[in-house]
Every structure is written in structure tokens, then in C-alpha cells.
XYZ file of C-alpha atoms in Angstrom:
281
model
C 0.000 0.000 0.000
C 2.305 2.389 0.542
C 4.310 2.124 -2.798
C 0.811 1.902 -4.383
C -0.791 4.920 -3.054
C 1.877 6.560 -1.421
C 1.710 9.894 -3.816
C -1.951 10.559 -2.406
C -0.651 10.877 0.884
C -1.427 14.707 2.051
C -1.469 14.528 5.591
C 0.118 12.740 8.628
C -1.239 12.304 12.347
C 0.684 9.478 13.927
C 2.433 8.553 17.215
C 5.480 6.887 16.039
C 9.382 8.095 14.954
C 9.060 9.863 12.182
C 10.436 7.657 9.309
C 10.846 10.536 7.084
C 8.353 9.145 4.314
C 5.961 11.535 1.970
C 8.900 14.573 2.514
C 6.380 16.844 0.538
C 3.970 16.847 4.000
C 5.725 19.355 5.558
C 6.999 19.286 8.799
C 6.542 22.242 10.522
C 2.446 22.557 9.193
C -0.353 21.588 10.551
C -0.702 18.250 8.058
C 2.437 16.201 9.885
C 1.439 15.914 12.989
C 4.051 13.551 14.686
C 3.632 12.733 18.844
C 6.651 11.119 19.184
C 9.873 12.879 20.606
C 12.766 11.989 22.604
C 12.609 8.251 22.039
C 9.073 8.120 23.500
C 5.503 8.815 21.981
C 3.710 11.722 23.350
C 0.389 10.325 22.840
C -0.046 6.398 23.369
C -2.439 6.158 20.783
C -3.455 8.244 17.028
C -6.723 8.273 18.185
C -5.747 10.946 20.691
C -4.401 12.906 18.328
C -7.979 12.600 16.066
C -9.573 13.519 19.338
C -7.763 16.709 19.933
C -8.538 18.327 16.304
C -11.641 17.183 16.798
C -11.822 19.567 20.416
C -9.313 22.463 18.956
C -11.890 22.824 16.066
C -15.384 25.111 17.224
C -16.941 23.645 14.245
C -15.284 19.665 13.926
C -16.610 19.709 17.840
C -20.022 19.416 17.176
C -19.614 16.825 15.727
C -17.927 14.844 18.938
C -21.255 13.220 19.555
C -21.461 10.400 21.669
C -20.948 7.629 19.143
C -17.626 9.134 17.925
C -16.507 9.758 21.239
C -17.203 6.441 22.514
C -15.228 5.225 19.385
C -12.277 7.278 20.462
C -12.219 6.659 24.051
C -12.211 2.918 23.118
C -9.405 2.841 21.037
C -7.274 5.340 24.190
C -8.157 3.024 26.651
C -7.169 0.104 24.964
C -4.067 1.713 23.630
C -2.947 2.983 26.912
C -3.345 0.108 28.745
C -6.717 1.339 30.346
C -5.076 4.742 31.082
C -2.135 2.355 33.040
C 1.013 4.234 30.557
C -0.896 7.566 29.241
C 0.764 10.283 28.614
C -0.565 13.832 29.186
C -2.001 14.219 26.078
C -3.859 11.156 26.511
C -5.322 11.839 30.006
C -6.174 15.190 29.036
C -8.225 13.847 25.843
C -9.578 11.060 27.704
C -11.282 13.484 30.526
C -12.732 15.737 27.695
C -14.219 11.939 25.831
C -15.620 10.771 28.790
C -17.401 14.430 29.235
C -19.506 13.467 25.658
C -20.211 9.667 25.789
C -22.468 7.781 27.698
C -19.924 4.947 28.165
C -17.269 4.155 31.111
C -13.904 4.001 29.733
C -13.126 0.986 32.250
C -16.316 -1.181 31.031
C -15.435 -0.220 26.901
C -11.423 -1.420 28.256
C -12.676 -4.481 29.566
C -14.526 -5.347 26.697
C -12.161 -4.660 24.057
C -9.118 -6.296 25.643
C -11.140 -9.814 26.287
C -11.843 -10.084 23.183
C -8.325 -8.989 21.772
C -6.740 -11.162 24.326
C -8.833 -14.239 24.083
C -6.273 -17.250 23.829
C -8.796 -19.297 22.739
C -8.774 -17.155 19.072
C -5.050 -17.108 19.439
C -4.342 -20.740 19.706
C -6.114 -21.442 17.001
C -4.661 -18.688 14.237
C -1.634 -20.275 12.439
C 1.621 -18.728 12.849
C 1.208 -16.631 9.881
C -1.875 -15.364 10.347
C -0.892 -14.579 14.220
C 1.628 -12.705 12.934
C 0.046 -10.710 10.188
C -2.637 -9.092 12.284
C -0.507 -6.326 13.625
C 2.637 -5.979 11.783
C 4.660 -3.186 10.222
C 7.614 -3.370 8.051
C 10.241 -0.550 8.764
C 12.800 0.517 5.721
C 15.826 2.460 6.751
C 19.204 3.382 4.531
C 22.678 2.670 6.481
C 24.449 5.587 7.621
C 28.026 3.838 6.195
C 27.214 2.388 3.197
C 24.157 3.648 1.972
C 22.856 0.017 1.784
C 18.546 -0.557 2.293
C 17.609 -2.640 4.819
C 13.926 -3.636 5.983
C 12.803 -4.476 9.597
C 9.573 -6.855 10.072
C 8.441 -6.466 13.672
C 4.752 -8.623 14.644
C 2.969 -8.093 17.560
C 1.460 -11.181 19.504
C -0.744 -11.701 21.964
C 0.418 -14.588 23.110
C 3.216 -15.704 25.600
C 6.449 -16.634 23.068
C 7.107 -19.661 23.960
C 3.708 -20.551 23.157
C 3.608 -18.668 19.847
C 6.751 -20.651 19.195
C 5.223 -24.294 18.905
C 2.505 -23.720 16.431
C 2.719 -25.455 13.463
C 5.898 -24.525 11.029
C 6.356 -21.245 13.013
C 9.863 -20.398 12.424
C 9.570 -21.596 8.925
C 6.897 -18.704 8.373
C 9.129 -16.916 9.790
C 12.142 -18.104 7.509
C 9.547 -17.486 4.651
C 8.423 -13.961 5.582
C 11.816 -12.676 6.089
C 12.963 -14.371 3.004
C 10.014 -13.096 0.652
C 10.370 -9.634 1.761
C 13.556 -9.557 2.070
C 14.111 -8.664 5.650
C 17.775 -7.875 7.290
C 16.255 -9.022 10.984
C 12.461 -9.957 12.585
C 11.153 -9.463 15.558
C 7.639 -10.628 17.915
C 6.546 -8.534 20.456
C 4.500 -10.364 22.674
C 1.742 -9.261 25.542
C -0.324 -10.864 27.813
C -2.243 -9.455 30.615
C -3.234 -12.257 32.921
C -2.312 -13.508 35.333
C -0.161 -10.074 35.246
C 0.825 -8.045 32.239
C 4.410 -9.181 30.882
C 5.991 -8.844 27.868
C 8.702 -11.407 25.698
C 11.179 -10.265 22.652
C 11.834 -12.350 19.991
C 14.718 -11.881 17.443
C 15.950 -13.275 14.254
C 18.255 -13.230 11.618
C 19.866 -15.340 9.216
C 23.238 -14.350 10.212
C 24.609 -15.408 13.470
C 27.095 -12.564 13.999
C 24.391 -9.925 13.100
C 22.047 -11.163 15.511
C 24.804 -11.673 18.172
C 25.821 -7.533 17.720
C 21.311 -7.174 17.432
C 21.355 -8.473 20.772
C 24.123 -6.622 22.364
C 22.957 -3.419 21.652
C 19.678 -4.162 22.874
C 20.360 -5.505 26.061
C 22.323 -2.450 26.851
C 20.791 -0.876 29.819
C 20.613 2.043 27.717
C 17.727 0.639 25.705
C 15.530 0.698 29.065
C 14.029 -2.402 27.435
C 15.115 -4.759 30.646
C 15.965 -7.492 28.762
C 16.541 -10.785 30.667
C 17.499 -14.034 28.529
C 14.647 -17.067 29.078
C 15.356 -19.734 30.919
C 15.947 -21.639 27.808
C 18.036 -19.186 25.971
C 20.593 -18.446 28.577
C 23.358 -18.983 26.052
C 22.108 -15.724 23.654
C 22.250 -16.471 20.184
C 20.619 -20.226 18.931
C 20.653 -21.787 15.869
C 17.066 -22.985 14.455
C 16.914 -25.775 12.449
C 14.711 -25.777 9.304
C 12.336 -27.785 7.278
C 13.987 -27.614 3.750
C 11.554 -28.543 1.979
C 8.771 -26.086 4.104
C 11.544 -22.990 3.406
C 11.010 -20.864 0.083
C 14.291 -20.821 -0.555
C 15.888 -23.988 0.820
C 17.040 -22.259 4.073
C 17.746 -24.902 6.717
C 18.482 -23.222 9.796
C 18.061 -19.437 11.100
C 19.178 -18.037 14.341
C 16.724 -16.518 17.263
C 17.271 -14.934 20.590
C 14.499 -14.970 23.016
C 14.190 -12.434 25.950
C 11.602 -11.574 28.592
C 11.117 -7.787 28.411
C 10.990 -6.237 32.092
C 9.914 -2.884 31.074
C 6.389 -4.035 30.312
C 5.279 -0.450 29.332
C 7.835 -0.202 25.887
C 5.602 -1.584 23.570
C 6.730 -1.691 19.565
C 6.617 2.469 20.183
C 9.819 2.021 21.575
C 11.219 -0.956 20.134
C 10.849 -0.307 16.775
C 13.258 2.627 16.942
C 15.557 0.809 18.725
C 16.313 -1.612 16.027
C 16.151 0.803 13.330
C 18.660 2.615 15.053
C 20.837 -0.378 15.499
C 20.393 -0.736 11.589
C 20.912 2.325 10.870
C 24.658 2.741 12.066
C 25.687 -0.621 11.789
């Protein structure tokens, strides 16, 4: 999509690094709106963004009826965590929401996130479409040699070890990276119960890129709190492959799995990270 209709792009409201795309949106105007500074979002979800030109508008404001503000508060309180990691910008929005609908933010929360979290629907996805329902692909050009190199990172709802024995999953893994011709992967996993906790997963095909991957984001630095799992103490691991399940004959790929102690960095923050890494590599 964004190759295909990437010259109709006019404006920009989003709450993630600024990747520098559609340079003719100017960034100091009102179209590129960008809540994300200082390694950190601003605003833990677009919708908050939509909310406030919605509210700094005397004529878009009418329109905040209830409906649309129940819609928006929704999306905030699912996107914050129910409010547990807002920023100011979101706290502020979310007070002037819950002013126009006729809906508790806690009771939409709980709603949404049993049904996003059910692991009934996630143990039965496969491991490609588990990984296709929320995942971005980020393109960045090295600082040395000028060289492209694309970033897949997948976010799961599912503990990682438990992602990790569906059917063929690091094949489809092998495959995706393969297909679209990905330097490195990564799965961002969540679950809430029995208390929220996040894993890291990361792979490449090359052992000493993954090895340097992995150094730089353990770093203290990253404020990622990685810790190794109990089965990964050594770091780096080859993965053997199906040959025949591989699109291009690939029989083994190497992963790093981590338990992420800083529960609040969702991709937000870990994106940038590793397209930092790849960036001055």
C-alpha cells in the first residue's frame, strides 16, 4: 500500500518516529502531525491525536457526539493500557471523551481487551496469520554504506514460547523474512493475565548480526530490561529448518528470546531501537 498509493498521501497524524516518508507533508504545518519525541511517543495512541482536532476545532466539535466519542475513548483506553502508561495528552483527551459519551472508559477497556486477548482465538490462528494481524515493516538506509535494509516487527498476543510451537512457526518466519527480504524480525508479545508481561523475539539469518542485534539491545541504555529465558541463557541459537517447508531452501536461522521487564515499551519504543541499530551498523 504504501508504494501503491503513497503519492496521495497529504497529511500525517501518527504517534510513532518519524520515518521521514511523503517529505512533501511538511513538517513544521499543521498536516504532519508527529507525537513522538525523545525516544518516546507523546500520545499512546493516534486516536488521541484525532480527538484533539476534533476539540481544537469550534466547528469539527459538534460533531464529537457520543458515538464518535465512545469510538475514540475505546481505542485510548485500549491503547494505553486502560489509562495504566498515558501520557498527558492522553489523560487530558480522555477526561474531555468521557465528558460526551455515555460509556465508562473501564467497562469499553474491559470489553475490548477480552476479546483482543482471548487465547482461545489465538491458539487457534496459524503462525502466519498470528503474525500478520498487527505488523509493520520498517525501511531504513545505512548511515556507512548507503545500503537498504527492511525491519519486520509482529505483535502477539500470546506468551512466546507458546507462539513458538505452532505449526511450522519459524519456517513462516524463515519465509516472511525471506520473501520480503528482511535484514532481521522481531515478535513482540503481551499478555495481561495472570499479570501483564511482555517477551522479545529476534531473528536473523546471520549469526554474527544477531549476536551484535542483541548486544545493543540488552544495553541498559535501551531501558528495554531485557533478561534471557530460561531456555536461551546462552544468547544467540541456531534454528533448524524444514527444507523442503523454506522458500528458498534455508535450513536453519538463528533466534534470541528475551523476557522484556519494562512491560510499558511496547513496539513504540522498540521499533526505533532496532532501526537505530540498523541504521549505524
Amino acid at each position: 500500500l504504501e508504494f501503491q498509493y503513497g503519492s496521495a498521501v497529504v497529511e500525517i497524524v501518527d504517534h510513532h518516529a518519524d520515518r521521514g516518508l511523503y517529505p512533501w507533508v511538511d513538517k513544521d504545518s499543521a498536516s504532519r502531525v508527529i507525537a513522538f519525541a525523545d525516544g518516546r511517543p507523546t500520545a499512546m495512541s493516534a486516536c488521541t491525536l484525532v480527538a484533539e482536532a476534533f476539540l481544537r476545532d469550534a466547528q469539527s466539535v459538534e460533531h464529537l457526539r457520543d458515538d464518535v466519542a465512545t469510538l475514540l475513548l475505546a481505542v485510548i483506553a485500549v491503547d494505553s493500557s486502560n489509562m495504566s502508561n498515558a501520557t498527558d495528552r492522553d489523560i487530558a483527551t480522555v477526561t474531555a471523551l468521557q465528558a460526551r459519551t455515555s460509556h465508562q472508559r473501564e467497562d469499553l477497556f474491559n470489553m475490548l481487551i477480552s476479546a483482543k486477548l482471548d487465547p482461545i482465538f489465538w491458539d487457534e490462528l496459524s503462525a502466519f496469520d498470528a503474525l500478520r494481524l498487527d505488523y509493520k515493516v520498517f525501511e531504513v538506509k545505512a548511515t556507512q554504506d548507503g545500503e537498504t535494509r527492511r525491519i519486520g516487527i509482529a505483535s502477539v498476543l500470546q506468551p512466546i514460547a507458546l507462539f513458538l510451537t505452532k505449526s511450522q512457526c519459524f519456517e513462516t518466519i524463515s519465509n516472511i523474512m525471506n520473501d520480503q527480504n528482511l535484514t532481521c524480525f522481531a515478535v513482540g508479545t503481551f499478555v495481561l493475565k495472570p499479570e501483564p508481561s511482555r517477551d522479545l523475539a529476534l531473528f536473523s539469518k546471520s549469526s554474527e548480526h544477531l549476536e551484535d542485534l542483541c548486544k545493543f539491545m540488552t544495553n541498559p541504555d535501551s531501558n528495554l530490561a531485557l533478561c534471557p529465558l530460561d531456555d536461551h541463557e546462552s544468547g544467540v541459537r541456531k534454528v533448524d529448518l524444514s527444507a523442503a517447508s523454506s522458500s528458498d531452501g534455508s535450513t536453519s536461522m538463528w533466534s534470541s528470546l528475551y523476557h522484556q521487564g519494562n512491560v510499558k515499551a511496547s513496539r513504540k519504543m522498540v521499533a526505533p531501537l532496532i532501526v537505530s541499530f540498523e541504521e549505524n551498523r
